[in-house]
Structure formats: C-alpha cells, structure tokens
PDB file of C-alpha atoms in Angstrom:
ATOM      1  CA  MET A   1    -122.923 -52.471 263.299  1.00 83.00           C
ATOM      2  CA  ASP A   2    -124.885 -51.361 260.247  1.00 88.00           C
ATOM      3  CA  ALA A   3    -124.457 -47.560 260.149  1.00 90.00           C
ATOM      4  CA  LEU A   4    -125.777 -45.517 257.249  1.00 93.00           C
ATOM      5  CA  GLY A   5    -123.568 -43.239 255.210  1.00 94.00           C
ATOM      6  CA  ILE A   6    -123.487 -39.485 255.589  1.00 96.00           C
ATOM      7  CA  PRO A   7    -125.411 -37.755 252.766  1.00 95.00           C
ATOM      8  CA  PRO A   8    -123.086 -36.107 250.225  1.00 97.00           C
ATOM      9  CA  ALA A   9    -124.534 -32.627 250.852  1.00 97.00           C
ATOM     10  CA  ALA A  10    -123.697 -32.955 254.559  1.00 97.00           C
ATOM     11  CA  VAL A  11    -120.129 -33.938 253.699  1.00 97.00           C
ATOM     12  CA  ARG A  12    -119.763 -30.918 251.402  1.00 98.00           C
ATOM     13  CA  ASP A  13    -121.306 -28.384 253.825  1.00 98.00           C
ATOM     14  CA  ALA A  14    -118.914 -27.231 256.563  1.00 97.00           C
ATOM     15  CA  ASN A  15    -121.941 -25.969 258.536  1.00 97.00           C
ATOM     16  CA  ALA A  16    -123.897 -29.243 258.385  1.00 97.00           C
ATOM     17  CA  LEU A  17    -125.418 -30.506 261.646  1.00 95.00           C
ATOM     18  CA  GLU A  18    -126.446 -34.017 262.555  1.00 96.00           C
ATOM     19  CA  LEU A  19    -129.765 -33.779 264.408  1.00 95.00           C
ATOM     20  CA  ALA A  20    -130.672 -37.389 265.123  1.00 94.00           C
ATOM     21  CA  ARG A  21    -129.417 -40.945 265.142  1.00 93.00           C
ATOM     22  CA  VAL A  22    -131.946 -43.732 265.533  1.00 93.00           C
ATOM     23  CA  TRP A  23    -131.002 -47.342 266.221  1.00 93.00           C
ATOM     24  CA  ILE A  24    -132.708 -50.623 266.921  1.00 92.00           C
ATOM     25  CA  ALA A  25    -130.493 -52.310 269.525  1.00 91.00           C
ATOM     26  CA  GLU A  26    -131.055 -54.734 272.378  1.00 91.00           C
ATOM     27  CA  GLN A  27    -134.612 -55.199 271.122  1.00 88.00           C
ATOM     28  CA  GLY A  28    -135.516 -51.520 271.477  1.00 89.00           C
ATOM     29  CA  LEU A  29    -135.293 -48.098 269.888  1.00 90.00           C
ATOM     30  CA  HIS A  30    -132.345 -45.931 270.921  1.00 89.00           C
ATOM     31  CA  CYS A  31    -131.814 -42.311 269.862  1.00 91.00           C
ATOM     32  CA  SER A  32    -129.332 -39.507 270.156  1.00 91.00           C
ATOM     33  CA  LEU A  33    -130.824 -36.074 269.499  1.00 92.00           C
ATOM     34  CA  LYS A  34    -129.494 -32.571 269.141  1.00 92.00           C
ATOM     35  CA  VAL A  35    -132.257 -30.332 270.421  1.00 92.00           C
ATOM     36  CA  GLY A  36    -132.308 -26.674 271.314  1.00 92.00           C
ATOM     37  CA  LEU A  37    -131.092 -25.137 268.065  1.00 91.00           C
ATOM     38  CA  TYR A  38    -134.048 -22.731 268.118  1.00 91.00           C
ATOM     39  CA  ALA A  39    -134.743 -22.718 271.863  1.00 89.00           C
ATOM     40  CA  ALA A  40    -133.418 -19.170 272.269  1.00 91.00           C
ATOM     41  CA  ASP A  41    -136.316 -18.081 270.024  1.00 91.00           C
ATOM     42  CA  GLY A  42    -138.820 -19.847 272.293  1.00 90.00           C
ATOM     43  CA  VAL A  43    -140.509 -23.197 272.588  1.00 94.00           C
ATOM     44  CA  ASP A  44    -142.879 -22.451 269.699  1.00 95.00           C
ATOM     45  CA  ARG A  45    -139.962 -21.996 267.312  1.00 94.00           C
ATOM     46  CA  GLU A  46    -138.219 -25.150 268.593  1.00 95.00           C
ATOM     47  CA  THR A  47    -141.334 -27.322 268.358  1.00 95.00           C
ATOM     48  CA  ALA A  48    -142.191 -25.869 264.925  1.00 96.00           C
ATOM     49  CA  ALA A  49    -138.706 -26.766 263.683  1.00 95.00           C
ATOM     50  CA  TRP A  50    -138.978 -30.335 264.986  1.00 95.00           C
ATOM     51  CA  GLY A  51    -142.471 -30.663 263.534  1.00 96.00           C
ATOM     52  CA  ILE A  52    -141.069 -29.730 260.122  1.00 97.00           C
ATOM     53  CA  ILE A  53    -138.132 -32.120 260.554  1.00 96.00           C
ATOM     54  CA  LEU A  54    -140.423 -35.023 261.510  1.00 97.00           C
ATOM     55  CA  ALA A  55    -142.847 -34.281 258.656  1.00 97.00           C
ATOM     56  CA  ASP A  56    -139.992 -34.059 256.151  1.00 97.00           C
ATOM     57  CA  LEU A  57    -138.560 -37.320 257.458  1.00 97.00           C
ATOM     58  CA  ALA A  58    -141.963 -38.998 257.066  1.00 98.00           C
ATOM     59  CA  GLY A  59    -142.084 -37.752 253.487  1.00 98.00           C
ATOM     60  CA  HIS A  60    -138.662 -39.271 252.799  1.00 97.00           C
ATOM     61  CA  VAL A  61    -139.818 -42.590 254.309  1.00 98.00           C
ATOM     62  CA  ALA A  62    -142.968 -42.523 252.146  1.00 98.00           C
ATOM     63  CA  ASP A  63    -140.857 -41.768 249.063  1.00 98.00           C
ATOM     64  CA  ALA A  64    -138.481 -44.653 249.849  1.00 98.00           C
ATOM     65  CA  LEU A  65    -141.293 -47.132 250.512  1.00 98.00           C
ATOM     66  CA  SER A  66    -143.053 -46.066 247.320  1.00 98.00           C
ATOM     67  CA  ALA A  67    -139.817 -46.522 245.363  1.00 98.00           C
ATOM     68  CA  GLU A  68    -139.715 -50.088 246.739  1.00 98.00           C
ATOM     69  CA  GLY A  69    -143.161 -50.685 245.188  1.00 98.00           C
ATOM     70  CA  LEU A  70    -145.052 -50.767 248.492  1.00 98.00           C
ATOM     71  CA  GLY A  71    -147.754 -48.296 247.492  1.00 98.00           C
ATOM     72  CA  SER A  72    -148.381 -44.746 246.446  1.00 98.00           C
ATOM     73  CA  ARG A  73    -146.518 -41.972 248.234  1.00 98.00           C
ATOM     74  CA  ALA A  74    -149.796 -40.357 249.295  1.00 98.00           C
ATOM     75  CA  ASP A  75    -151.239 -43.569 250.770  1.00 98.00           C
ATOM     76  CA  LEU A  76    -147.985 -44.416 252.515  1.00 98.00           C
ATOM     77  CA  LEU A  77    -147.663 -40.923 253.983  1.00 98.00           C
ATOM     78  CA  ASP A  78    -151.265 -41.086 255.213  1.00 98.00           C
ATOM     79  CA  ALA A  79    -150.521 -44.436 256.884  1.00 98.00           C
ATOM     80  CA  LEU A  80    -147.354 -43.065 258.508  1.00 98.00           C
ATOM     81  CA  VAL A  81    -149.187 -40.015 259.857  1.00 98.00           C
ATOM     82  CA  GLU A  82    -151.971 -42.239 261.212  1.00 98.00           C
ATOM     83  CA  ARG A  83    -149.466 -44.537 262.956  1.00 97.00           C
ATOM     84  CA  PHE A  84    -147.540 -41.524 264.284  1.00 97.00           C
ATOM     85  CA  ASN A  85    -150.704 -40.083 265.799  1.00 97.00           C
ATOM     86  CA  ASP A  86    -151.659 -43.466 267.280  1.00 97.00           C
ATOM     87  CA  GLU A  87    -148.214 -43.920 268.841  1.00 95.00           C
ATOM     88  CA  ALA A  88    -148.105 -40.341 270.140  1.00 95.00           C
ATOM     89  CA  ALA A  89    -151.516 -40.776 271.762  1.00 96.00           C
ATOM     90  CA  GLU A  90    -150.814 -44.233 273.222  1.00 95.00           C
ATOM     91  CA  PRO A  91    -147.129 -45.239 273.208  1.00 93.00           C
ATOM     92  CA  SER A  92    -146.496 -48.941 272.680  1.00 91.00           C
ATOM     93  CA  SER A  93    -143.489 -48.807 275.018  1.00 87.00           C
ATOM     94  CA  GLU A  94    -141.887 -46.549 277.609  1.00 85.00           C
ATOM     95  CA  ARG A  95    -139.124 -44.141 276.720  1.00 82.00           C
ATOM     96  CA  THR A  96    -136.186 -44.032 279.098  1.00 78.00           C
ATOM     97  CA  GLY A  97    -132.828 -42.363 279.078  1.00 72.00           C
ATOM     98  CA  GLY A  98    -131.248 -38.948 279.090  1.00 65.00           C
ATOM     99  CA  ARG A  99    -132.519 -35.583 278.100  1.00 61.00           C
ATOM    100  CA  GLY A 100    -131.591 -32.951 275.573  1.00 51.00           C
ATOM    101  CA  ARG A 101    -128.334 -33.628 273.786  1.00 48.00           C
ATOM    102  CA  GLU A 102    -127.676 -36.886 275.613  1.00 45.00           C
ATOM    103  CA  ALA A 103    -128.557 -40.261 274.183  1.00 43.00           C
ATOM    104  CA  ILE A 104    -132.116 -41.247 275.017  1.00 43.00           C
TER     105      ILE A 104
END
C-alpha cells in the first residue's frame, strides 16, 4: 500500500477534517468522501464548497505537474479543466458503490 502522508498543517490543527481519499486499486478508481459539511445551509452551499475544493485541488495538481517540468501552470490547469469537463459530460467508466460518507 502506497499511502500519502498527512500534511503538517492537518497534523497541527485539532479541527482538521479529511474530506477525500482517492485510490487506484483493482484496476479502478476508489474513493471515500466526507460530504454534507454544508448541507444544513442548502445544496447550493454544499455544491459551492465542493466546487471550490475541486478547483483548488486542480490548481495543486497543475502546480505539481509544472514543478515536474511538464508545462506551464496555466496550460496544465486549462488541460485539467478541459479533461474534467469532458469526463463530467461523458464518463469513461461507471461509478458504483455507496453514498455519502461511505466508500464509493
């Protein structure tokens, strides 16, 4: 198993929350998600929060790929957004599994 380390800020912060784990296993993508943190404020607040989380994550991926010399951050982020939109519109595989806070 090749698990990543917990970021130092999350270790230091007693109120830190893990929101997602993403694995490639058995030739597929497997996730555990913590959703519903903002659900009491309505679906718009929950989806806005996850939109920000996904966009921030994409920015971190673009930064990391750029640091590896794979292109400019801007070009890499554009490519990630394009692929995200393509996959959201026409998924390349089915998603199966639980809902909400269960592993999916």
